[in-house]
mmCIF file of C-alpha atoms in Angstrom:
data_model
loop_
_atom_site.group_PDB
_atom_site.id
_atom_site.type_symbol
_atom_site.label_atom_id
_atom_site.label_comp_id
_atom_site.label_asym_id
_atom_site.label_seq_id
_atom_site.Cartn_x
_atom_site.Cartn_y
_atom_site.Cartn_z
ATOM 1 C CA MET A 1 19.577 -0.745 -17.834
ATOM 2 C CA ASN A 2 17.733 2.258 -16.512
ATOM 3 C CA ILE A 3 14.716 3.580 -18.504
ATOM 4 C CA ARG A 4 14.815 6.963 -17.382
ATOM 5 C CA ASP A 5 13.350 9.712 -19.810
ATOM 6 C CA LYS A 6 14.521 7.410 -22.776
ATOM 7 C CA VAL A 7 10.563 6.803 -23.405
ATOM 8 C CA ALA A 8 7.414 8.933 -23.846
ATOM 9 C CA VAL A 9 3.829 8.138 -23.563
ATOM 10 C CA ILE A 10 2.181 10.504 -26.155
ATOM 11 C CA GLY A 11 -1.148 8.860 -26.081
ATOM 12 C CA VAL A 12 -3.449 6.805 -24.018
ATOM 13 C CA GLY A 13 -7.106 5.353 -23.970
ATOM 14 C CA CYS A 14 -9.584 3.329 -22.361
ATOM 15 C CA CYS A 15 -12.772 1.603 -23.034
ATOM 16 C CA LYS A 16 -16.179 1.670 -20.262
ATOM 17 C CA PHE A 17 -15.449 -0.663 -18.118
ATOM 18 C CA GLY A 18 -18.439 -2.880 -16.999
ATOM 19 C CA GLU A 19 -21.120 -5.853 -17.879
ATOM 20 C CA ASN A 20 -20.202 -5.071 -21.713
ATOM 21 C CA TYR A 21 -22.424 -7.724 -22.777
ATOM 22 C CA HIS A 22 -23.253 -5.548 -25.830
ATOM 23 C CA GLN A 23 -19.927 -5.501 -26.757
ATOM 24 C CA SER A 24 -17.152 -8.144 -28.355
ATOM 25 C CA ALA A 25 -13.550 -8.234 -27.026
ATOM 26 C CA GLU A 26 -12.770 -7.229 -30.529
ATOM 27 C CA ASP A 27 -15.125 -4.264 -30.212
ATOM 28 C CA MET A 28 -13.380 -3.002 -26.423
ATOM 29 C CA ILE A 29 -10.007 -3.264 -28.220
ATOM 30 C CA VAL A 30 -10.948 -1.154 -30.962
ATOM 31 C CA ASP A 31 -12.711 1.289 -28.375
ATOM 32 C CA ALA A 32 -9.350 1.669 -26.790
ATOM 33 C CA ALA A 33 -6.841 1.637 -29.600
ATOM 34 C CA VAL A 34 -9.078 4.433 -31.500
ATOM 35 C CA GLU A 35 -9.092 6.386 -28.292
ATOM 36 C CA ALA A 36 -4.900 6.348 -28.001
ATOM 37 C CA TYR A 37 -4.602 7.209 -31.531
ATOM 38 C CA ARG A 38 -6.904 10.097 -31.603
ATOM 39 C CA ASP A 39 -5.041 11.313 -28.016
ATOM 40 C CA ALA A 40 -1.477 10.517 -29.755
ATOM 41 C CA ASN A 41 -2.059 12.173 -33.336
ATOM 42 C CA ILE A 42 -0.907 9.246 -35.168
ATOM 43 C CA GLU A 43 -2.130 6.738 -37.130
ATOM 44 C CA PRO A 44 -2.616 3.293 -36.834
ATOM 45 C CA ASN A 45 0.229 2.285 -39.723
ATOM 46 C CA GLN A 46 3.078 4.628 -37.579
ATOM 47 C CA ILE A 47 3.059 1.841 -35.182
ATOM 48 C CA GLN A 48 6.075 -0.373 -35.719
ATOM 49 C CA ALA A 49 5.408 -2.768 -33.209
ATOM 50 C CA ALA A 50 2.753 -4.183 -30.118
ATOM 51 C CA TRP A 51 2.334 -6.430 -27.097
ATOM 52 C CA VAL A 52 -1.039 -7.202 -26.013
ATOM 53 C CA GLY A 53 -1.874 -8.373 -22.399
ATOM 54 C CA THR A 54 -4.540 -11.263 -21.682
ATOM 55 C CA ILE A 55 -4.697 -14.012 -19.595
ATOM 56 C CA GLY A 56 -7.831 -15.905 -20.902
ATOM 57 C CA SER A 57 -9.145 -13.859 -23.855
ATOM 58 C CA GLY A 58 -6.866 -14.257 -26.820
ATOM 59 C CA THR A 59 -4.034 -17.232 -27.314
ATOM 60 C CA ALA A 60 -1.253 -15.055 -29.703
ATOM 61 C CA GLY A 61 -0.660 -11.491 -31.110
ATOM 62 C CA THR A 62 -3.309 -11.763 -33.846
ATOM 63 C CA ALA A 63 -6.213 -10.896 -30.816
ATOM 64 C CA LEU A 64 -5.081 -7.805 -31.253
ATOM 65 C CA GLY A 65 -3.685 -7.903 -34.689
ATOM 66 C CA ASP A 66 -7.094 -8.837 -36.153
ATOM 67 C CA PRO A 67 -9.166 -6.070 -34.630
ATOM 68 C CA LEU A 68 -7.112 -3.367 -35.428
ATOM 69 C CA LYS A 69 -6.210 -4.705 -38.932
ATOM 70 C CA LEU A 70 -2.341 -4.297 -37.880
ATOM 71 C CA PHE A 71 -1.011 -7.150 -40.005
ATOM 72 C CA ASN A 72 2.889 -7.760 -40.955
ATOM 73 C CA ILE A 73 4.171 -6.475 -37.873
ATOM 74 C CA PRO A 74 5.532 -8.079 -34.712
ATOM 75 C CA ILE A 75 3.022 -8.258 -32.351
ATOM 76 C CA THR A 76 3.642 -10.317 -29.032
ATOM 77 C CA ARG A 77 1.175 -11.841 -26.491
ATOM 78 C CA VAL A 78 1.977 -11.199 -22.948
ATOM 79 C CA GLU A 79 0.558 -13.461 -19.944
ATOM 80 C CA ASN A 80 2.194 -13.126 -16.560
ATOM 81 C CA TYR A 81 -1.265 -13.247 -14.038
ATOM 82 C CA CYS A 82 -2.624 -10.135 -13.347
ATOM 83 C CA ALA A 83 0.415 -8.360 -14.051
ATOM 84 C CA SER A 84 0.065 -9.094 -17.795
ATOM 85 C CA GLY A 85 -1.322 -5.581 -18.705
ATOM 86 C CA MET A 86 1.523 -3.451 -16.875
ATOM 87 C CA ASP A 87 4.061 -6.135 -17.891
ATOM 88 C CA ALA A 88 2.817 -5.732 -21.884
ATOM 89 C CA PHE A 89 3.550 -2.065 -21.313
ATOM 90 C CA ARG A 90 6.839 -2.835 -19.940
ATOM 91 C CA ASN A 91 7.852 -4.695 -22.938
ATOM 92 C CA ALA A 92 6.812 -1.975 -25.173
ATOM 93 C CA CYS A 93 8.756 0.396 -23.278
ATOM 94 C CA MET A 94 11.837 -1.851 -23.125
ATOM 95 C CA ALA A 95 11.650 -2.369 -27.229
ATOM 96 C CA VAL A 96 11.606 1.392 -27.894
ATOM 97 C CA ALA A 97 14.564 2.038 -25.211
ATOM 98 C CA SER A 98 16.921 -0.500 -26.846
ATOM 99 C CA GLY A 99 16.464 1.456 -30.281
ATOM 100 C CA MET A 100 14.542 -1.422 -31.685
ATOM 101 C CA TYR A 101 11.258 0.501 -32.833
ATOM 102 C CA ASP A 102 10.353 4.087 -32.318
ATOM 103 C CA VAL A 103 6.907 3.637 -31.915
ATOM 104 C CA ALA A 104 4.890 0.810 -30.152
ATOM 105 C CA LEU A 105 1.798 0.288 -28.660
ATOM 106 C CA ALA A 106 0.493 -2.104 -25.670
ATOM 107 C CA LEU A 107 -2.820 -3.035 -25.184
ATOM 108 C CA GLY A 108 -4.686 -5.175 -22.870
ATOM 109 C CA PHE A 109 -8.096 -6.661 -22.719
ATOM 110 C CA GLU A 110 -10.502 -9.013 -20.984
ATOM 111 C CA LYS A 111 -14.051 -10.675 -21.545
ATOM 112 C CA LEU A 112 -14.648 -12.340 -18.329
ATOM 113 C CA ARG A 113 -18.815 -11.627 -17.828
ATOM 114 C CA ASP A 114 -19.638 -13.478 -20.910
ATOM 115 C CA SER A 115 -16.951 -16.133 -21.147
ATOM 116 C CA GLY A 116 -17.585 -19.104 -19.073
ATOM 117 C CA GLN A 117 -15.046 -17.833 -16.225
ATOM 118 C CA ARG A 118 -15.774 -16.989 -12.820
ATOM 119 C CA GLY A 119 -12.177 -15.136 -13.261
ATOM 120 C CA LEU A 120 -9.581 -16.257 -11.358
ATOM 121 C CA GLY A 121 -9.596 -20.403 -10.630
ATOM 122 C CA THR A 122 -7.669 -22.715 -8.704
ATOM 123 C CA PHE A 123 -3.967 -21.441 -7.710
ATOM 124 C CA GLY A 124 -3.295 -24.924 -6.344
ATOM 125 C CA THR A 125 -0.967 -27.335 -8.765
ATOM 126 C CA HIS A 126 -0.052 -29.789 -6.366
ATOM 127 C CA PRO A 127 -3.327 -32.657 -5.544
ATOM 128 C CA VAL A 128 -3.181 -32.287 -2.139
ATOM 129 C CA ILE A 129 -1.001 -28.849 -0.378
ATOM 130 C CA GLY A 130 -3.270 -25.923 -1.313
ATOM 131 C CA HIS A 131 -5.658 -27.861 -3.805
ATOM 132 C CA GLY A 132 -8.507 -25.157 -4.152
ATOM 133 C CA THR A 133 -7.228 -22.574 -2.843
ATOM 134 C CA THR A 134 -8.567 -19.507 -4.676
ATOM 135 C CA ALA A 135 -8.189 -15.655 -4.908
ATOM 136 C CA PRO A 136 -10.388 -14.561 -2.244
ATOM 137 C CA SER A 137 -9.132 -17.488 -0.040
ATOM 138 C CA LEU A 138 -5.157 -16.752 -0.332
ATOM 139 C CA PHE A 139 -5.724 -12.753 0.387
ATOM 140 C CA ALA A 140 -8.271 -13.971 3.320
ATOM 141 C CA MET A 141 -5.354 -15.524 5.216
ATOM 142 C CA ALA A 142 -3.325 -12.761 3.858
ATOM 143 C CA ALA A 143 -5.967 -10.475 5.957
ATOM 144 C CA ASN A 144 -6.174 -13.064 8.867
ATOM 145 C CA ARG A 145 -2.728 -12.865 9.660
ATOM 146 C CA TYR A 146 -2.298 -8.909 9.324
ATOM 147 C CA PHE A 147 -5.111 -8.643 11.942
ATOM 148 C CA LYS A 148 -3.394 -10.760 14.548
ATOM 149 C CA THR A 149 0.086 -9.473 13.620
ATOM 150 C CA TYR A 150 -1.168 -5.760 14.078
ATOM 151 C CA GLY A 151 -4.248 -5.668 16.227
ATOM 152 C CA ILE A 152 -6.983 -4.481 13.672
ATOM 153 C CA GLY A 153 -10.179 -5.296 12.532
ATOM 154 C CA LYS A 154 -12.435 -5.473 9.167
ATOM 155 C CA ASP A 155 -13.329 -2.038 9.596
ATOM 156 C CA ALA A 156 -9.556 -1.214 8.457
ATOM 157 C CA LEU A 157 -10.494 -2.628 5.359
ATOM 158 C CA ALA A 158 -13.939 -1.069 5.044
ATOM 159 C CA LYS A 159 -12.207 2.738 4.958
ATOM 160 C CA VAL A 160 -10.450 1.413 1.553
ATOM 161 C CA ALA A 161 -13.908 0.287 0.197
ATOM 162 C CA LEU A 162 -15.689 3.365 1.352
ATOM 163 C CA LYS A 163 -12.652 5.648 -0.146
ATOM 164 C CA ASN A 164 -12.310 3.647 -3.730
ATOM 165 C CA HIS A 165 -16.364 3.696 -4.192
ATOM 166 C CA HIS A 166 -15.989 7.319 -3.522
ATOM 167 C CA ASN A 167 -13.706 7.700 -5.962
ATOM 168 C CA GLY A 168 -15.512 5.723 -8.517
ATOM 169 C CA THR A 169 -18.394 7.840 -8.353
ATOM 170 C CA MET A 170 -15.835 10.604 -10.089
ATOM 171 C CA SER A 171 -14.939 7.901 -12.827
ATOM 172 C CA PRO A 172 -17.277 8.056 -15.900
ATOM 173 C CA LYS A 173 -15.537 4.840 -17.365
ATOM 174 C CA ALA A 174 -15.579 3.016 -14.033
ATOM 175 C CA HIS A 175 -17.692 -0.099 -13.681
ATOM 176 C CA PHE A 176 -18.995 0.717 -10.301
ATOM 177 C CA GLN A 177 -20.086 4.148 -9.477
ATOM 178 C CA MET A 178 -21.601 4.245 -6.214
ATOM 179 C CA GLU A 179 -21.107 5.256 -2.748
ATOM 180 C CA VAL A 180 -20.785 2.501 0.089
ATOM 181 C CA THR A 181 -21.468 2.905 3.806
ATOM 182 C CA GLU A 182 -19.528 1.270 6.536
ATOM 183 C CA GLU A 183 -22.213 -0.325 7.851
ATOM 184 C CA GLN A 184 -22.847 -2.138 4.006
ATOM 185 C CA VAL A 185 -19.435 -2.893 3.681
ATOM 186 C CA LEU A 186 -19.323 -4.677 7.191
ATOM 187 C CA LYS A 187 -22.952 -6.500 7.095
ATOM 188 C CA ALA A 188 -22.429 -7.734 3.171
ATOM 189 C CA PRO A 189 -22.193 -11.701 2.614
ATOM 190 C CA LEU A 190 -19.031 -13.071 3.165
ATOM 191 C CA ILE A 191 -16.874 -14.305 0.395
ATOM 192 C CA CYS A 192 -13.871 -15.819 2.246
ATOM 193 C CA SER A 193 -13.553 -14.740 5.902
ATOM 194 C CA PRO A 194 -12.788 -11.789 6.537
ATOM 195 C CA LEU A 195 -13.504 -10.526 3.243
ATOM 196 C CA GLY A 196 -17.191 -9.691 2.530
ATOM 197 C CA LEU A 197 -18.692 -9.124 -1.103
ATOM 198 C CA PHE A 198 -17.356 -5.129 -0.815
ATOM 199 C CA ASP A 199 -13.517 -6.254 -0.047
ATOM 200 C CA CYS A 200 -13.648 -7.917 -3.697
ATOM 201 C CA CYS A 201 -13.026 -6.322 -6.452
ATOM 202 C CA PRO A 202 -15.753 -7.237 -9.347
ATOM 203 C CA THR A 203 -15.440 -9.448 -12.441
ATOM 204 C CA THR A 204 -15.318 -6.736 -15.356
ATOM 205 C CA ASP A 205 -14.800 -6.116 -19.210
ATOM 206 C CA GLY A 206 -12.716 -3.916 -20.405
ATOM 207 C CA ALA A 207 -9.276 -2.707 -22.118
ATOM 208 C CA ALA A 208 -6.677 0.117 -22.050
ATOM 209 C CA ALA A 209 -4.099 1.275 -24.582
ATOM 210 C CA ALA A 210 -0.958 2.771 -24.141
ATOM 211 C CA ILE A 211 1.155 4.080 -26.923
ATOM 212 C CA VAL A 212 4.875 5.223 -26.372
ATOM 213 C CA CYS A 213 7.742 6.501 -28.882
ATOM 214 C CA ARG A 214 11.771 7.448 -28.250
ATOM 215 C CA ALA A 215 11.618 10.106 -25.718
ATOM 216 C CA ASP A 216 13.459 12.825 -28.496
ATOM 217 C CA LEU A 217 10.778 12.284 -31.039
ATOM 218 C CA ALA A 218 7.634 12.954 -29.054
ATOM 219 C CA LYS A 219 7.161 16.410 -29.597
ATOM 220 C CA ASN A 220 6.553 15.232 -33.334
ATOM 221 C CA PHE A 221 3.122 13.676 -31.539
ATOM 222 C CA ARG A 222 2.079 16.289 -28.781
ATOM 223 C CA PRO A 223 4.372 19.273 -26.888
ATOM 224 C CA ASP A 224 3.512 17.447 -23.407
ATOM 225 C CA ALA A 225 4.627 13.785 -23.588
ATOM 226 C CA ILE A 226 4.667 11.977 -20.644
ATOM 227 C CA LYS A 227 8.122 10.326 -19.879
ATOM 228 C CA VAL A 228 8.458 6.860 -18.299
ATOM 229 C CA LYS A 229 11.012 7.592 -15.398
ATOM 230 C CA GLY A 230 11.111 4.250 -14.456
ATOM 231 C CA ILE A 231 9.772 0.150 -14.527
ATOM 232 C CA GLY A 232 10.375 -2.326 -12.111
ATOM 233 C CA LEU A 233 9.388 -6.215 -12.907
ATOM 234 C CA ALA A 234 10.293 -8.442 -9.793
ATOM 235 C CA VAL A 235 8.906 -12.589 -10.143
ATOM 236 C CA THR A 236 8.970 -14.285 -7.057
ATOM 237 C CA SER A 237 7.677 -18.248 -6.454
ATOM 238 C CA GLY A 238 4.318 -19.031 -7.910
ATOM 239 C CA GLU A 239 3.548 -20.795 -4.418
ATOM 240 C CA PRO A 240 5.358 -17.537 -2.065
ATOM 241 C CA TYR A 241 3.275 -19.200 0.693
ATOM 242 C CA MET A 242 4.822 -22.539 0.623
ATOM 243 C CA LYS A 243 9.080 -20.996 1.060
ATOM 244 C CA PRO A 244 10.326 -20.059 5.022
ATOM 245 C CA GLY A 245 9.652 -16.714 5.897
ATOM 246 C CA PHE A 246 6.871 -15.730 3.956
ATOM 247 C CA ALA A 247 4.492 -14.019 6.869
ATOM 248 C CA TYR A 248 1.367 -12.597 4.716
ATOM 249 C CA THR A 249 1.699 -9.314 5.769
ATOM 250 C CA GLY A 250 3.316 -8.332 2.595
ATOM 251 C CA PHE A 251 4.475 -9.455 -0.663
ATOM 252 C CA PRO A 252 8.287 -9.028 -1.717
ATOM 253 C CA ALA A 253 7.441 -8.832 -5.412
ATOM 254 C CA THR A 254 5.886 -5.446 -4.958
ATOM 255 C CA THR A 255 8.698 -4.592 -2.616
ATOM 256 C CA MET A 256 11.286 -5.555 -5.264
ATOM 257 C CA ALA A 257 9.889 -4.092 -8.307
ATOM 258 C CA ALA A 258 9.188 -0.809 -6.370
ATOM 259 C CA GLN A 259 13.100 -0.531 -5.214
ATOM 260 C CA SER A 260 14.125 -0.968 -8.577
ATOM 261 C CA ALA A 261 11.323 1.575 -10.089
ATOM 262 C CA TYR A 262 12.420 4.181 -7.904
ATOM 263 C CA GLU A 263 16.130 3.757 -7.861
ATOM 264 C CA GLN A 264 15.835 4.275 -12.066
ATOM 265 C CA ALA A 265 14.008 6.972 -11.499
ATOM 266 C CA GLY A 266 16.160 8.615 -8.753
ATOM 267 C CA VAL A 267 13.410 8.933 -6.264
ATOM 268 C CA THR A 268 11.895 7.997 -3.353
ATOM 269 C CA ALA A 269 8.123 6.939 -1.976
ATOM 270 C CA LYS A 270 8.170 10.449 -0.521
ATOM 271 C CA ASP A 271 8.068 12.129 -3.663
ATOM 272 C CA ILE A 272 5.442 10.288 -5.774
ATOM 273 C CA ASP A 273 2.070 12.548 -6.126
ATOM 274 C CA LEU A 274 -0.397 9.987 -6.701
ATOM 275 C CA ALA A 275 -0.538 6.216 -7.007
ATOM 276 C CA GLU A 276 -2.550 3.505 -8.609
ATOM 277 C CA VAL A 277 -2.149 0.049 -6.820
ATOM 278 C CA HIS A 278 -3.704 -2.979 -7.117
ATOM 279 C CA ASP A 279 -6.400 -3.335 -5.174
ATOM 280 C CA CYS A 280 -7.885 -6.674 -5.654
ATOM 281 C CA PHE A 281 -9.151 -6.748 -1.893
ATOM 282 C CA THR A 282 -9.368 -4.196 0.461
ATOM 283 C CA ILE A 283 -6.519 -5.750 2.685
ATOM 284 C CA THR A 284 -4.304 -5.776 -0.685
ATOM 285 C CA GLU A 285 -4.700 -2.094 -0.729
ATOM 286 C CA ILE A 286 -3.433 -1.673 3.332
ATOM 287 C CA LEU A 287 -0.678 -3.815 2.389
ATOM 288 C CA ASN A 288 0.950 -2.597 -0.668
ATOM 289 C CA TYR A 289 0.812 0.920 0.979
ATOM 290 C CA GLU A 290 3.625 -0.559 3.062
ATOM 291 C CA ASP A 291 5.314 -2.764 0.412
ATOM 292 C CA LEU A 292 5.589 0.341 -1.360
ATOM 293 C CA GLY A 293 7.048 2.505 1.102
ATOM 294 C CA PHE A 294 4.300 4.841 1.432
ATOM 295 C CA CYS A 295 4.291 3.985 5.152
ATOM 296 C CA GLY A 296 6.111 1.872 7.746
ATOM 297 C CA ARG A 297 4.733 -1.871 8.641
ATOM 298 C CA GLY A 298 1.699 -2.191 10.851
ATOM 299 C CA GLU A 299 0.947 1.498 9.515
ATOM 300 C CA GLY A 300 -1.431 0.775 6.497
ATOM 301 C CA ALA A 301 -5.017 0.672 8.630
ATOM 302 C CA HIS A 302 -4.164 4.394 9.956
ATOM 303 C CA PHE A 303 -2.455 5.663 6.454
ATOM 304 C CA VAL A 304 -5.872 5.178 5.119
ATOM 305 C CA GLY A 305 -7.836 5.606 8.324
ATOM 306 C CA GLU A 306 -6.652 9.134 8.572
ATOM 307 C CA GLY A 307 -7.353 9.920 4.984
ATOM 308 C CA ARG A 308 -3.977 10.026 3.882
ATOM 309 C CA ALA A 309 -4.466 8.219 1.134
ATOM 310 C CA SER A 310 -7.910 9.873 -0.293
ATOM 311 C CA ILE A 311 -7.811 12.564 -2.742
ATOM 312 C CA GLY A 312 -6.658 15.740 -1.268
ATOM 313 C CA GLY A 313 -4.596 13.867 1.551
ATOM 314 C CA GLU A 314 -0.727 13.142 1.735
ATOM 315 C CA LEU A 315 -0.702 10.589 -1.282
ATOM 316 C CA PRO A 316 -3.716 9.937 -2.868
ATOM 317 C CA VAL A 317 -3.894 6.250 -3.879
ATOM 318 C CA ASN A 318 -6.599 5.008 -6.412
ATOM 319 C CA PRO A 319 -8.326 8.157 -7.128
ATOM 320 C CA SER A 320 -9.715 6.518 -10.243
ATOM 321 C CA GLY A 321 -11.600 4.197 -8.103
ATOM 322 C CA GLY A 322 -9.467 1.175 -7.985
ATOM 323 C CA LEU A 323 -9.557 -2.144 -9.192
ATOM 324 C CA LYS A 324 -12.480 -2.058 -6.043
ATOM 325 C CA SER A 325 -14.822 0.374 -8.623
ATOM 326 C CA PHE A 326 -12.901 0.593 -12.179
ATOM 327 C CA GLY A 327 -13.230 -2.670 -12.289
ATOM 328 C CA HIS A 328 -10.575 -5.638 -12.964
ATOM 329 C CA PRO A 329 -10.229 -7.293 -16.762
ATOM 330 C CA ILE A 330 -7.527 -8.869 -16.040
ATOM 331 C CA GLY A 331 -5.141 -8.004 -19.069
ATOM 332 C CA ALA A 332 -6.598 -4.512 -19.369
ATOM 333 C CA THR A 333 -5.967 -3.662 -15.476
ATOM 334 C CA GLY A 334 -2.184 -2.957 -15.626
ATOM 335 C CA ILE A 335 -2.610 -0.509 -18.428
ATOM 336 C CA ARG A 336 -5.547 0.988 -17.413
ATOM 337 C CA MET A 337 -3.618 2.026 -14.669
ATOM 338 C CA ILE A 338 -0.922 3.794 -17.122
ATOM 339 C CA TYR A 339 -4.057 5.323 -18.751
ATOM 340 C CA GLU A 340 -5.189 6.756 -14.835
ATOM 341 C CA VAL A 341 -1.903 8.002 -13.965
ATOM 342 C CA CYS A 342 -1.931 9.797 -17.146
ATOM 343 C CA GLN A 343 -5.388 11.676 -17.055
ATOM 344 C CA HIS A 344 -3.849 13.311 -13.739
ATOM 345 C CA LEU A 345 -0.557 14.602 -15.253
ATOM 346 C CA TRP A 346 -2.783 15.722 -17.926
ATOM 347 C CA ASP A 347 -4.401 17.855 -15.733
ATOM 348 C CA LYS A 348 -6.781 16.092 -17.483
ATOM 349 C CA ALA A 349 -8.738 14.042 -14.566
ATOM 350 C CA GLY A 350 -11.866 15.915 -13.787
ATOM 351 C CA LYS A 351 -13.674 15.899 -10.546
ATOM 352 C CA ARG A 352 -10.918 13.402 -9.144
ATOM 353 C CA GLN A 353 -8.076 15.326 -9.992
ATOM 354 C CA VAL A 354 -5.141 15.400 -7.666
ATOM 355 C CA LYS A 355 -3.595 19.174 -7.865
ATOM 356 C CA ASN A 356 -0.060 19.614 -8.991
ATOM 357 C CA ALA A 357 0.366 16.250 -10.339
ATOM 358 C CA GLU A 358 4.181 15.742 -11.538
ATOM 359 C CA LEU A 359 4.797 12.167 -10.562
ATOM 360 C CA GLY A 360 2.908 9.118 -10.514
ATOM 361 C CA LEU A 361 3.206 5.520 -9.452
ATOM 362 C CA ALA A 362 1.402 2.860 -10.929
ATOM 363 C CA HIS A 363 1.491 -0.818 -9.378
ATOM 364 C CA ASN A 364 0.221 -4.289 -10.825
ATOM 365 C CA LEU A 365 0.780 -7.348 -8.596
ATOM 366 C CA GLY A 366 0.004 -11.109 -10.189
ATOM 367 C CA GLY A 367 -1.229 -14.343 -9.094
ATOM 368 C CA PRO A 368 -1.016 -14.879 -5.214
ATOM 369 C CA GLY A 369 1.460 -11.905 -4.689
ATOM 370 C CA SER A 370 4.262 -13.609 -7.056
ATOM 371 C CA VAL A 371 4.355 -11.004 -9.708
ATOM 372 C CA GLY A 372 5.045 -7.382 -9.263
ATOM 373 C CA CYS A 373 4.851 -4.654 -11.929
ATOM 374 C CA VAL A 374 5.738 -0.994 -10.936
ATOM 375 C CA THR A 375 5.707 2.104 -13.181
ATOM 376 C CA ILE A 376 6.969 5.831 -12.632
ATOM 377 C CA LEU A 377 6.184 8.526 -14.685
ATOM 378 C CA GLY A 378 6.749 12.385 -15.052
ATOM 379 C CA ASN A 379 5.553 15.192 -16.550
ATOM 380 C CA SER A 380 9.001 16.855 -16.397
#
């Protein structure tokens, strides 16, 4: 199935991300949804179906239906590791493209700071093999392998942290809005070698929403709706590091999802004007450049080091500040990326605006690199 130009985004919303001790999950959901309703010029009773992405802050569609009073319509909870949010968006788009519904809501949220969770727990399911592995330890192994394979060091990771912290200072809704120096990054306390504190995204509370409709109905809501050009989802093994040939220098789920999205959109990586990618750790963003085709294998460190991923560069990546500064409330992240891409395509991104943006890409990565989801949006 090719989804190109069959579905349009007519409204997006996002609450302020951060340590939201003053808000409940329901408060954040309402903030994001109400902003999306207003953006789309739509009344809540026009929503015909909804999908909600959360990994641990809700167990059913009621987690969305109760706070928004969206009763007696189909609402489905989506959980797909850290790609839960974008997969919720994908499901809403597929339902509209199929003709089942005219208007649908996708919303992702997560309450991490005062939920008793530390963020992601262990990935290991075997009593011995992989027991105790965590997200930092798995991505640290990727960093060490990448360093050995391509002969680079931690200074390459620091370039990602500097860029995304700088971009975060221009994002009013980001968790962190502070510059960092290379010295701060390199001397930060180690989380799991070689990843230090500033190589890791924070644990964050937040919610984000997107409203989609049939493309031929979009002008009933707004004159400048954004078209969904392609959405790819790929799910590999939950233990990719146990599979023959897995090199830790990239994630096949991202590569396959991107290939599907590019084919649907009829474009290549060279056509993309900006990208929001899953920088759960600084090394992940470098691997993402290569998996998404923004540069060749082994060139990711140079891609960021030469300023090609900066705002004003060849292909701005994470102008929002990324997960690194905007934060990573797991179920919300994928839809927050959609929100950010739409701001640029609508020329509403303020100081961080990517000039003349026409085609944007959002990329969500789940688990130990097991789930990849890529969405391409365009304003023409």
